[in-house]
PDB file of C-alpha atoms in Angstrom:
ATOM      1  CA  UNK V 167      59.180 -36.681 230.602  1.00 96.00           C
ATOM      2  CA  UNK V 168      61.869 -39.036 229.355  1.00 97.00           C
ATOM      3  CA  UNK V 169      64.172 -40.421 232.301  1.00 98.00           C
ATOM      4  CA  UNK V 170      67.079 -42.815 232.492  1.00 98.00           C
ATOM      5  CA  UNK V 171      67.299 -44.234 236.339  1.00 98.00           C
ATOM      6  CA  UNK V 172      70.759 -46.313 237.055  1.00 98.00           C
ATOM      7  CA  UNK V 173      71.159 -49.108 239.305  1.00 98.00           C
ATOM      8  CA  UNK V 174      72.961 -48.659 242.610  1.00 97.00           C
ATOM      9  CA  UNK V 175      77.055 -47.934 242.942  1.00 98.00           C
ATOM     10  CA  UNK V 176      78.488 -51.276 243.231  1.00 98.00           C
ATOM     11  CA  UNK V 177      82.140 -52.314 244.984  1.00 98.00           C
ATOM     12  CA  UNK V 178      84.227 -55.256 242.851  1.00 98.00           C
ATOM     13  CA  UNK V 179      87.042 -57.264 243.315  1.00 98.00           C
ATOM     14  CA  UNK V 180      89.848 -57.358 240.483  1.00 97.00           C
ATOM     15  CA  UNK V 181      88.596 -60.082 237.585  1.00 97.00           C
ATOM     16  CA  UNK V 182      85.098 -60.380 239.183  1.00 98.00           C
ATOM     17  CA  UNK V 183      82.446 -58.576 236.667  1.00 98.00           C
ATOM     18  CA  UNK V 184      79.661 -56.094 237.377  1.00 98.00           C
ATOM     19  CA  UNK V 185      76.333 -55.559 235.479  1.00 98.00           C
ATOM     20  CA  UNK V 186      74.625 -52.038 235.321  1.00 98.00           C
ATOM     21  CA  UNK V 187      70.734 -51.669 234.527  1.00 98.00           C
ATOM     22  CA  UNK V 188      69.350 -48.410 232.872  1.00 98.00           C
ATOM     23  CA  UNK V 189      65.530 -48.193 233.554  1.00 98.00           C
ATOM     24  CA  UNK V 190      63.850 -45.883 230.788  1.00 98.00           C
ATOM     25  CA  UNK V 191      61.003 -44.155 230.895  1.00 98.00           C
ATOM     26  CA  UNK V 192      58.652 -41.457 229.120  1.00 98.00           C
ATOM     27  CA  UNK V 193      59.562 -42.829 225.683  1.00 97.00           C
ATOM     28  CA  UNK V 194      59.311 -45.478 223.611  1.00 97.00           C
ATOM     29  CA  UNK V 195      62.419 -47.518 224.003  1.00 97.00           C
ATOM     30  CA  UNK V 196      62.947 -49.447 221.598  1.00 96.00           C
ATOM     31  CA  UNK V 197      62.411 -46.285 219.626  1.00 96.00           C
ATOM     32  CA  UNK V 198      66.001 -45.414 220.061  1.00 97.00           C
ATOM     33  CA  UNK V 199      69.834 -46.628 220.716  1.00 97.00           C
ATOM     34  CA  UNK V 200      71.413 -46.981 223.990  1.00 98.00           C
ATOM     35  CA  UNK V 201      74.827 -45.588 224.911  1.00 98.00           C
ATOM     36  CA  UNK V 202      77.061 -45.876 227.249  1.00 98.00           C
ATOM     37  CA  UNK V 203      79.987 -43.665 228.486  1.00 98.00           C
ATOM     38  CA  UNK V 204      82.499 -44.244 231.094  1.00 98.00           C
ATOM     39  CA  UNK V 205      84.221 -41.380 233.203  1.00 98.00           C
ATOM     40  CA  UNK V 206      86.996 -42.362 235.516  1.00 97.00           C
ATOM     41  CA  UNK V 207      87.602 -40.318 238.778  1.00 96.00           C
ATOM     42  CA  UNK V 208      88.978 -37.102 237.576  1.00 95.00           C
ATOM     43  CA  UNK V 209      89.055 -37.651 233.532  1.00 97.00           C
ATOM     44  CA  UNK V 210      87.056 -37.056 231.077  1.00 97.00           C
ATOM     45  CA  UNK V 211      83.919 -38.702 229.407  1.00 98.00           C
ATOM     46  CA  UNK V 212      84.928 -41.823 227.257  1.00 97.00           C
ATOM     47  CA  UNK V 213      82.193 -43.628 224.777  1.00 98.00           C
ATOM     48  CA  UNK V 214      82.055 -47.217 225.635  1.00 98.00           C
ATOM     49  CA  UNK V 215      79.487 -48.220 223.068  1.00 97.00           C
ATOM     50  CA  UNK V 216      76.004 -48.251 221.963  1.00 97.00           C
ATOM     51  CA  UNK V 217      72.545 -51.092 222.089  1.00 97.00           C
ATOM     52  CA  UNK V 218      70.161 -50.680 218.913  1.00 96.00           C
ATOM     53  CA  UNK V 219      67.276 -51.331 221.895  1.00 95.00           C
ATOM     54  CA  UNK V 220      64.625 -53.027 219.311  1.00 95.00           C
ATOM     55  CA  UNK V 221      67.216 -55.416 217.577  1.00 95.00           C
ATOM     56  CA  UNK V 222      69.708 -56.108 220.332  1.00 96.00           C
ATOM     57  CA  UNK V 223      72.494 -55.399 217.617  1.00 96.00           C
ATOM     58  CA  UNK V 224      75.176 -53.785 219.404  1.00 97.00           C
ATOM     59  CA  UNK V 225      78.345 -51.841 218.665  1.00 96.00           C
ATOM     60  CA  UNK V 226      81.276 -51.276 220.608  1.00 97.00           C
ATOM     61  CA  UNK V 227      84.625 -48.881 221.112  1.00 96.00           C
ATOM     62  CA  UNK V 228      87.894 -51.321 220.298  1.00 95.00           C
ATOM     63  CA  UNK V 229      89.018 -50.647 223.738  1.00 94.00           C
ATOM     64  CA  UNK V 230      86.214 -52.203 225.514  1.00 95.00           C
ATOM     65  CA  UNK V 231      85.866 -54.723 222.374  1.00 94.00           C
ATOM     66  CA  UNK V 232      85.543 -58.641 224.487  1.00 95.00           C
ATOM     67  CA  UNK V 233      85.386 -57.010 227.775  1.00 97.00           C
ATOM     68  CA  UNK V 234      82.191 -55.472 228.144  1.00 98.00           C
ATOM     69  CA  UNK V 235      78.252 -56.412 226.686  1.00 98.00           C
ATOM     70  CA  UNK V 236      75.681 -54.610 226.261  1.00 98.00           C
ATOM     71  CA  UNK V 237      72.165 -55.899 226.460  1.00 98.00           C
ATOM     72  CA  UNK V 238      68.458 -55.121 226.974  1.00 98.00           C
ATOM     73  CA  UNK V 239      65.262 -56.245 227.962  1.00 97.00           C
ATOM     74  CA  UNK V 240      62.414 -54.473 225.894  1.00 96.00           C
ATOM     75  CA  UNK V 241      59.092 -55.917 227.682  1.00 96.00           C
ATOM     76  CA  UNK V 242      60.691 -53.748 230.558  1.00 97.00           C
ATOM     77  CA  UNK V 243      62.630 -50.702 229.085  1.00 98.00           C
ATOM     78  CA  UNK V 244      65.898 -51.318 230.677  1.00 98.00           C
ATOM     79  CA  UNK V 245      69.221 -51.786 228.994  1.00 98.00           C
ATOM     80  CA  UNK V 246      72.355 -53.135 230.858  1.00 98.00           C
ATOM     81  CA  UNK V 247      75.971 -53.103 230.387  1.00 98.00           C
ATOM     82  CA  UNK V 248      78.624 -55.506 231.699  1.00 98.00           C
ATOM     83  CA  UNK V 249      81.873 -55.312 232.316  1.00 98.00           C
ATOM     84  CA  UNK V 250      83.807 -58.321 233.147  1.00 97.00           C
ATOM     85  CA  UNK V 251      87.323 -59.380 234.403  1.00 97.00           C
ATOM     86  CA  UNK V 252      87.373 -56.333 236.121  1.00 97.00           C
ATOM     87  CA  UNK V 253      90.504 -54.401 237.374  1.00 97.00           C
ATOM     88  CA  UNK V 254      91.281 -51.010 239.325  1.00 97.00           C
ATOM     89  CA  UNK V 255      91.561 -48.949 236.025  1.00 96.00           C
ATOM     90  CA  UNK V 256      87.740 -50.052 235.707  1.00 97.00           C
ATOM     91  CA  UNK V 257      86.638 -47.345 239.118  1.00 98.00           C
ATOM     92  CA  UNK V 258      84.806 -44.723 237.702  1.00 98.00           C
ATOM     93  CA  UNK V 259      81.026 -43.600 236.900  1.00 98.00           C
ATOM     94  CA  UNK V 260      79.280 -45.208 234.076  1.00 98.00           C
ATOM     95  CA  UNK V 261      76.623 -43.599 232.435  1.00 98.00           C
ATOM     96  CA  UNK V 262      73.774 -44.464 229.879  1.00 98.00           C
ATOM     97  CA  UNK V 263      72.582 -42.046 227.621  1.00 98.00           C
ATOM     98  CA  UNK V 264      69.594 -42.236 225.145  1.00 98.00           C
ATOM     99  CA  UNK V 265      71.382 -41.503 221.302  1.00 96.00           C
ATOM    100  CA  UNK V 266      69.323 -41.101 218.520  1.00 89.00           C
ATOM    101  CA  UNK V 267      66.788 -43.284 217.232  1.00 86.00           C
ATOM    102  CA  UNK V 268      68.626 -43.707 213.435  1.00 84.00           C
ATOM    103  CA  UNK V 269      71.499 -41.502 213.702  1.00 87.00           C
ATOM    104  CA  UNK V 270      73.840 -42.684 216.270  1.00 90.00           C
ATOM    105  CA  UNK V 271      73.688 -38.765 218.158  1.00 92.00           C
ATOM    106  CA  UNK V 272      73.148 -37.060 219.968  1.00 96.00           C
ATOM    107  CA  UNK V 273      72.921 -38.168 223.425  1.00 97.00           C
ATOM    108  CA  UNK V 274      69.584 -36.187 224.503  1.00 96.00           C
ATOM    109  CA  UNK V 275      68.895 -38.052 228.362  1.00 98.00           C
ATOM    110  CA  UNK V 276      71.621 -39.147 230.010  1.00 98.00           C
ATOM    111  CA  UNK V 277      70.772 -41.520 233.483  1.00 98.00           C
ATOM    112  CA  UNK V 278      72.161 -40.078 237.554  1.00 98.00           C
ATOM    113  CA  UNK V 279      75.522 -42.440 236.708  1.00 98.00           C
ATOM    114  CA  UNK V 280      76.599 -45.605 238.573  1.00 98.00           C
ATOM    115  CA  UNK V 281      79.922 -45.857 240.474  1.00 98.00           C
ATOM    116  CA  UNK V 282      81.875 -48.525 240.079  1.00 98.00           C
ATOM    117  CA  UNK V 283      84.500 -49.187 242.377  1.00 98.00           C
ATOM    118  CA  UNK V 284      86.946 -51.596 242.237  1.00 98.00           C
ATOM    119  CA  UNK V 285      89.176 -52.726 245.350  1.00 97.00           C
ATOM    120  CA  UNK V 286      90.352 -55.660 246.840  1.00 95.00           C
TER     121      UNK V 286
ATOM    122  CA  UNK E 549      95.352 -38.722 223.984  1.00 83.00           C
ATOM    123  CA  UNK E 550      91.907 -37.934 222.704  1.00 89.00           C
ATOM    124  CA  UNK E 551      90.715 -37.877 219.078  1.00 94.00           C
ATOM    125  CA  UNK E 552      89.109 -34.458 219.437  1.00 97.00           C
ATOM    126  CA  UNK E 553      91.691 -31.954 221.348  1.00 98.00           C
ATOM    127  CA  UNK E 554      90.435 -29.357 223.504  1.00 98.00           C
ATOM    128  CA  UNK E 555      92.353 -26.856 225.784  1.00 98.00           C
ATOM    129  CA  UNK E 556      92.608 -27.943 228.943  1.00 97.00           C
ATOM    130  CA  UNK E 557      91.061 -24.984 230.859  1.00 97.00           C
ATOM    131  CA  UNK E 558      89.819 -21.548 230.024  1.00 98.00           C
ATOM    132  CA  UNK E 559      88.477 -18.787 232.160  1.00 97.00           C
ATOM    133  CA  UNK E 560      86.627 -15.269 231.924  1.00 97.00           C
ATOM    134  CA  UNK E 561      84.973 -12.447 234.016  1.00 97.00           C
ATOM    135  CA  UNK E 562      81.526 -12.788 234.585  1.00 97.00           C
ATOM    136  CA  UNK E 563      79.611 -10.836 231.737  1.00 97.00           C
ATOM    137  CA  UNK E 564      82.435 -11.967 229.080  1.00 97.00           C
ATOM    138  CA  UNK E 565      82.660 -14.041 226.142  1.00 98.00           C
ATOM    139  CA  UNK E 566      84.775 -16.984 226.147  1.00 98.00           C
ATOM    140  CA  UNK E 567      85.375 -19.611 223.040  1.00 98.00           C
ATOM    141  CA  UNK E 568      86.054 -23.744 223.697  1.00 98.00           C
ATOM    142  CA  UNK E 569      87.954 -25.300 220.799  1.00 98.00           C
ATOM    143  CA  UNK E 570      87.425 -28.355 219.668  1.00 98.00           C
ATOM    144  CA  UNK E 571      90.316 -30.362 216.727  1.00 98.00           C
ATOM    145  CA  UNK E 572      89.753 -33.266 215.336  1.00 97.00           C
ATOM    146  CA  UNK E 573      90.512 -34.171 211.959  1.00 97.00           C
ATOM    147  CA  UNK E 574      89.185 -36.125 208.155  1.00 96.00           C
ATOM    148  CA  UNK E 575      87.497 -38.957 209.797  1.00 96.00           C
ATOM    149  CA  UNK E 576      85.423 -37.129 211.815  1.00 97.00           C
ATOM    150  CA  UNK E 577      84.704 -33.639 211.987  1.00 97.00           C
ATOM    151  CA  UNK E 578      86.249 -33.022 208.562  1.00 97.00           C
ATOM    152  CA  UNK E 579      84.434 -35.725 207.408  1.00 96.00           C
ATOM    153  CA  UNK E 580      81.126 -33.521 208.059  1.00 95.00           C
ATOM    154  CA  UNK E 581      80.086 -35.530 210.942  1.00 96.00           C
ATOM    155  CA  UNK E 582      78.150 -33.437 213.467  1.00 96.00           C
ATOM    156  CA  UNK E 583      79.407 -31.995 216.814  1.00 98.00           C
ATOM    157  CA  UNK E 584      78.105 -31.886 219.914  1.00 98.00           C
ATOM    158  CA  UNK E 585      78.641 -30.404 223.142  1.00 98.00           C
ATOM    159  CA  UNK E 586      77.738 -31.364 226.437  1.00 98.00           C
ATOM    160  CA  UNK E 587      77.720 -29.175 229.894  1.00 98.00           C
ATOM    161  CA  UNK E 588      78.576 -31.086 233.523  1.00 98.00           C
ATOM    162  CA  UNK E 589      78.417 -29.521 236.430  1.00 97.00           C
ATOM    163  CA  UNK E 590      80.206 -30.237 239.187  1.00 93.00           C
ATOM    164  CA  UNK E 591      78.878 -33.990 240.804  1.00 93.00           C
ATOM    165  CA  UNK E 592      76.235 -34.605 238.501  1.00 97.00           C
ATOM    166  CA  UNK E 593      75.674 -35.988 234.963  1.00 98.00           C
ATOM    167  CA  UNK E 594      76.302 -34.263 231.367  1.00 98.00           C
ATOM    168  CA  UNK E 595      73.397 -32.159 229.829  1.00 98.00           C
ATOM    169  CA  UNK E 596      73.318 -31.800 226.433  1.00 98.00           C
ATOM    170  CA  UNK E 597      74.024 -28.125 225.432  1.00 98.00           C
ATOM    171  CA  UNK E 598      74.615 -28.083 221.313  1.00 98.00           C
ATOM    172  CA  UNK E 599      74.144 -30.922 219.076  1.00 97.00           C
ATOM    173  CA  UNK E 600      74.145 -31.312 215.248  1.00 95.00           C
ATOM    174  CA  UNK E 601      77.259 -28.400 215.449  1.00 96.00           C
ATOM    175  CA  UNK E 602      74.875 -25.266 216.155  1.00 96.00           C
ATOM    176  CA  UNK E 603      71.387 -26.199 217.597  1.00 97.00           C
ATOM    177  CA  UNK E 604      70.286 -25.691 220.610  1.00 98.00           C
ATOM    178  CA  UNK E 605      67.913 -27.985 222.665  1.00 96.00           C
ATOM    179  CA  UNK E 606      64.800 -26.567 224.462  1.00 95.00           C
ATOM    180  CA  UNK E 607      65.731 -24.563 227.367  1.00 95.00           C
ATOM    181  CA  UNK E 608      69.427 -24.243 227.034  1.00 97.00           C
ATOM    182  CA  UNK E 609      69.884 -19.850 227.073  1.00 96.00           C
ATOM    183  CA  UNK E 610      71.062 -18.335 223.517  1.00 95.00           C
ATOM    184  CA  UNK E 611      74.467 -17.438 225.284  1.00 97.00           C
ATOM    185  CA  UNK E 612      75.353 -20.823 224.258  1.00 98.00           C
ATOM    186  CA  UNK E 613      76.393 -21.303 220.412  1.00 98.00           C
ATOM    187  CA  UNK E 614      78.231 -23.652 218.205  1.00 97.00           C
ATOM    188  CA  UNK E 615      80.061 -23.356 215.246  1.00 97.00           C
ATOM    189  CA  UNK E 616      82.131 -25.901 212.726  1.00 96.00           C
ATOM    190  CA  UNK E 617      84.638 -25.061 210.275  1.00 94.00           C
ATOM    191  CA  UNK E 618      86.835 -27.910 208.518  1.00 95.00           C
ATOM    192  CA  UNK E 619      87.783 -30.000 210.870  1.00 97.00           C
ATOM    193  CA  UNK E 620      87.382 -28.103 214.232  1.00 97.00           C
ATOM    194  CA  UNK E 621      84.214 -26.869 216.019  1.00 98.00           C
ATOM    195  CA  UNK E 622      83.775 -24.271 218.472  1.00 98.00           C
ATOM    196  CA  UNK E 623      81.828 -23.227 221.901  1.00 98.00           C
ATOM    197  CA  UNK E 624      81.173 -20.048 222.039  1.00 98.00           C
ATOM    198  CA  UNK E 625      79.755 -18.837 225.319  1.00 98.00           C
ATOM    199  CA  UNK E 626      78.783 -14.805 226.388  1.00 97.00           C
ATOM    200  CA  UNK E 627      77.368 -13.037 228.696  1.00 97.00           C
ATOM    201  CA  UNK E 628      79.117 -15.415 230.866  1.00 97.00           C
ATOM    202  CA  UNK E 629      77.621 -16.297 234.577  1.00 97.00           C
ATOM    203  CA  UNK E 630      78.945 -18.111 237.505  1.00 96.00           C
ATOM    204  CA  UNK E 631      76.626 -20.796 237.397  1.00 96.00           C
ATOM    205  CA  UNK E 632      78.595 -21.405 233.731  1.00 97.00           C
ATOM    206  CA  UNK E 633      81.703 -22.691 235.683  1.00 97.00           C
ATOM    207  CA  UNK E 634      81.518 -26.919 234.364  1.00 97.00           C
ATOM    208  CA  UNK E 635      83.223 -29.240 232.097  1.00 98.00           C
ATOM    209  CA  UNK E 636      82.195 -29.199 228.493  1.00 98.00           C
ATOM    210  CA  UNK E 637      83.129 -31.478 226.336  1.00 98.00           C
ATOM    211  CA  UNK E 638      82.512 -32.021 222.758  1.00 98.00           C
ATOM    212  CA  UNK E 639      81.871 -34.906 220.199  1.00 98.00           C
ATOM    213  CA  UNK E 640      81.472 -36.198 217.151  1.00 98.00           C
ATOM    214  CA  UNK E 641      81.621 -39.388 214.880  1.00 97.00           C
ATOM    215  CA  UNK E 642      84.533 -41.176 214.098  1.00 97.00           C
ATOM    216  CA  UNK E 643      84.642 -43.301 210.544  1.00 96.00           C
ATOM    217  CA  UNK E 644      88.154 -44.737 210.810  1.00 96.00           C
ATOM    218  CA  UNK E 645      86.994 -46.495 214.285  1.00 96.00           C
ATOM    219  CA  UNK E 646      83.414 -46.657 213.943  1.00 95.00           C
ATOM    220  CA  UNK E 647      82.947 -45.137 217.102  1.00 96.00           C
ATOM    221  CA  UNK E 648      81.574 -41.921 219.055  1.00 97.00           C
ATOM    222  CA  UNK E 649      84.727 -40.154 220.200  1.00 97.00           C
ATOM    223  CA  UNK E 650      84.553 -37.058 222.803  1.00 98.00           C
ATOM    224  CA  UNK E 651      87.227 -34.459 223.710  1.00 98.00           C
ATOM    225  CA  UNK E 652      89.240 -34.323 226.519  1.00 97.00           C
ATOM    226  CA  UNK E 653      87.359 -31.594 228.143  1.00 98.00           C
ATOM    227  CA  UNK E 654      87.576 -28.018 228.987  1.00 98.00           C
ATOM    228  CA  UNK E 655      86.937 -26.438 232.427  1.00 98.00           C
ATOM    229  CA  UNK E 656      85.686 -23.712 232.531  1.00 98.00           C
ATOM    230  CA  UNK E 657      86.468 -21.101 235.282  1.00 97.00           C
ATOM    231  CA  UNK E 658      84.470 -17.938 235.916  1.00 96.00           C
ATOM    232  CA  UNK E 659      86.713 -15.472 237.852  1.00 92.00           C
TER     233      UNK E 659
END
């Protein structure tokens, strides 16, 4: 059965960055894409961006454009996402989510989330 | 402010129907780009619930529908249960930003 297991919630200080792992399994993964999607305590769910996980070629939302990269390591199914210069907008879950594998949805496995806090 | 708009909230007796809007406009839904809708429960990570506007993944109960007309989509839930109340949230494809764009988000309450 396909599963997406996140790395640990993780506490930040303002400008310091944080990297996220996304452990696959069940599939083949570099099959198919690699989202991610942010929710912030309270809001709603916000796409971030996406990893083509057999190229590496990556596209991302404007906002997070310069801020944030996504990258993968194939050998052992896990994609990552980092976010640097961090700051206290930046608290919330962050999810990945498996898209499809040439159309870029939908997202069919989403991973248990990751909280990010940030806090000085 | 979203690119898709959904209402806020919505509610309904157990054994009711209740619809989820979802608005969004040329570059995306108009556009013909599929919708998709996604179910979170309280605490724990979306579940896909409709994708490509009106298909329904293995396992998720034929109360559930979709529908897509111009450019809005809707939700369309009967029979409804308590174990319904969540978040759903809808999305689709954006061509002017070359991005995935998801409503707001609509909670649902079961009275």
């Amino acid at each position: 059965q396909v599963q997406l297991v996140q790395s640990g919630a993780e506490v930040k200080k303002p400008g310091a960055s944080v990297k996220v792992s996304c452990k696959a399994s069940g599939y083949t993964f570099s099959d198919y894409y690699m989202h991610w999607v942010r929710q912030a305590p309270g809001r709603g769910l916000e796409w971030m961006g996406r990893i083509n996980s057999y190229t590496g070629a990556t596209n991302y939302a404007q906002k997070f454009q310069g801020r944030v990269t996504m990258t993968r390591e194939t050998p052992i199914s896990t994609a990552y996402m980092e976010v640097s210069r961090l700051r206290f907008d930046d608290t919330a879950v962050f999810y990945c989510a498996r898209g499809g594998s040439s159309s870029w949805f939908p997202l069919d496995y989403w991973g248990q989330g990751t909280l990010v806090t940030v806090s000085s | 402010q979203s690119v898709l708009t959904q209402p806020p909230s919505v509610s309904g007796a157990p054994g009711q129907r209740v619809t989820i809007s979802c608005t969004g406009s040329s570059s995306n839904i108009g556009a013909g780009y599929d919708v998709d809708w996604y179910q979170q429960l309280p605490g724990t990570a979306p579940k896909l619930l409709i994708y490509g506007n009106d298909n329904r993944p293995s396992g998720v109960p034929d109360r559930f529908s979709g529908s897509e007309s111009g450019t809005s989509a809707s939700l369309a839930i009967t029979g409804l249960q308590a174990e319904d109340e969540a978040d759903y949230y809808c999305q689709s494809y954006d061509s002017s930003l070359s991005a995935g764009v998801f409503g707001g988000g609509t909670k649902l309450t079961v009275l």
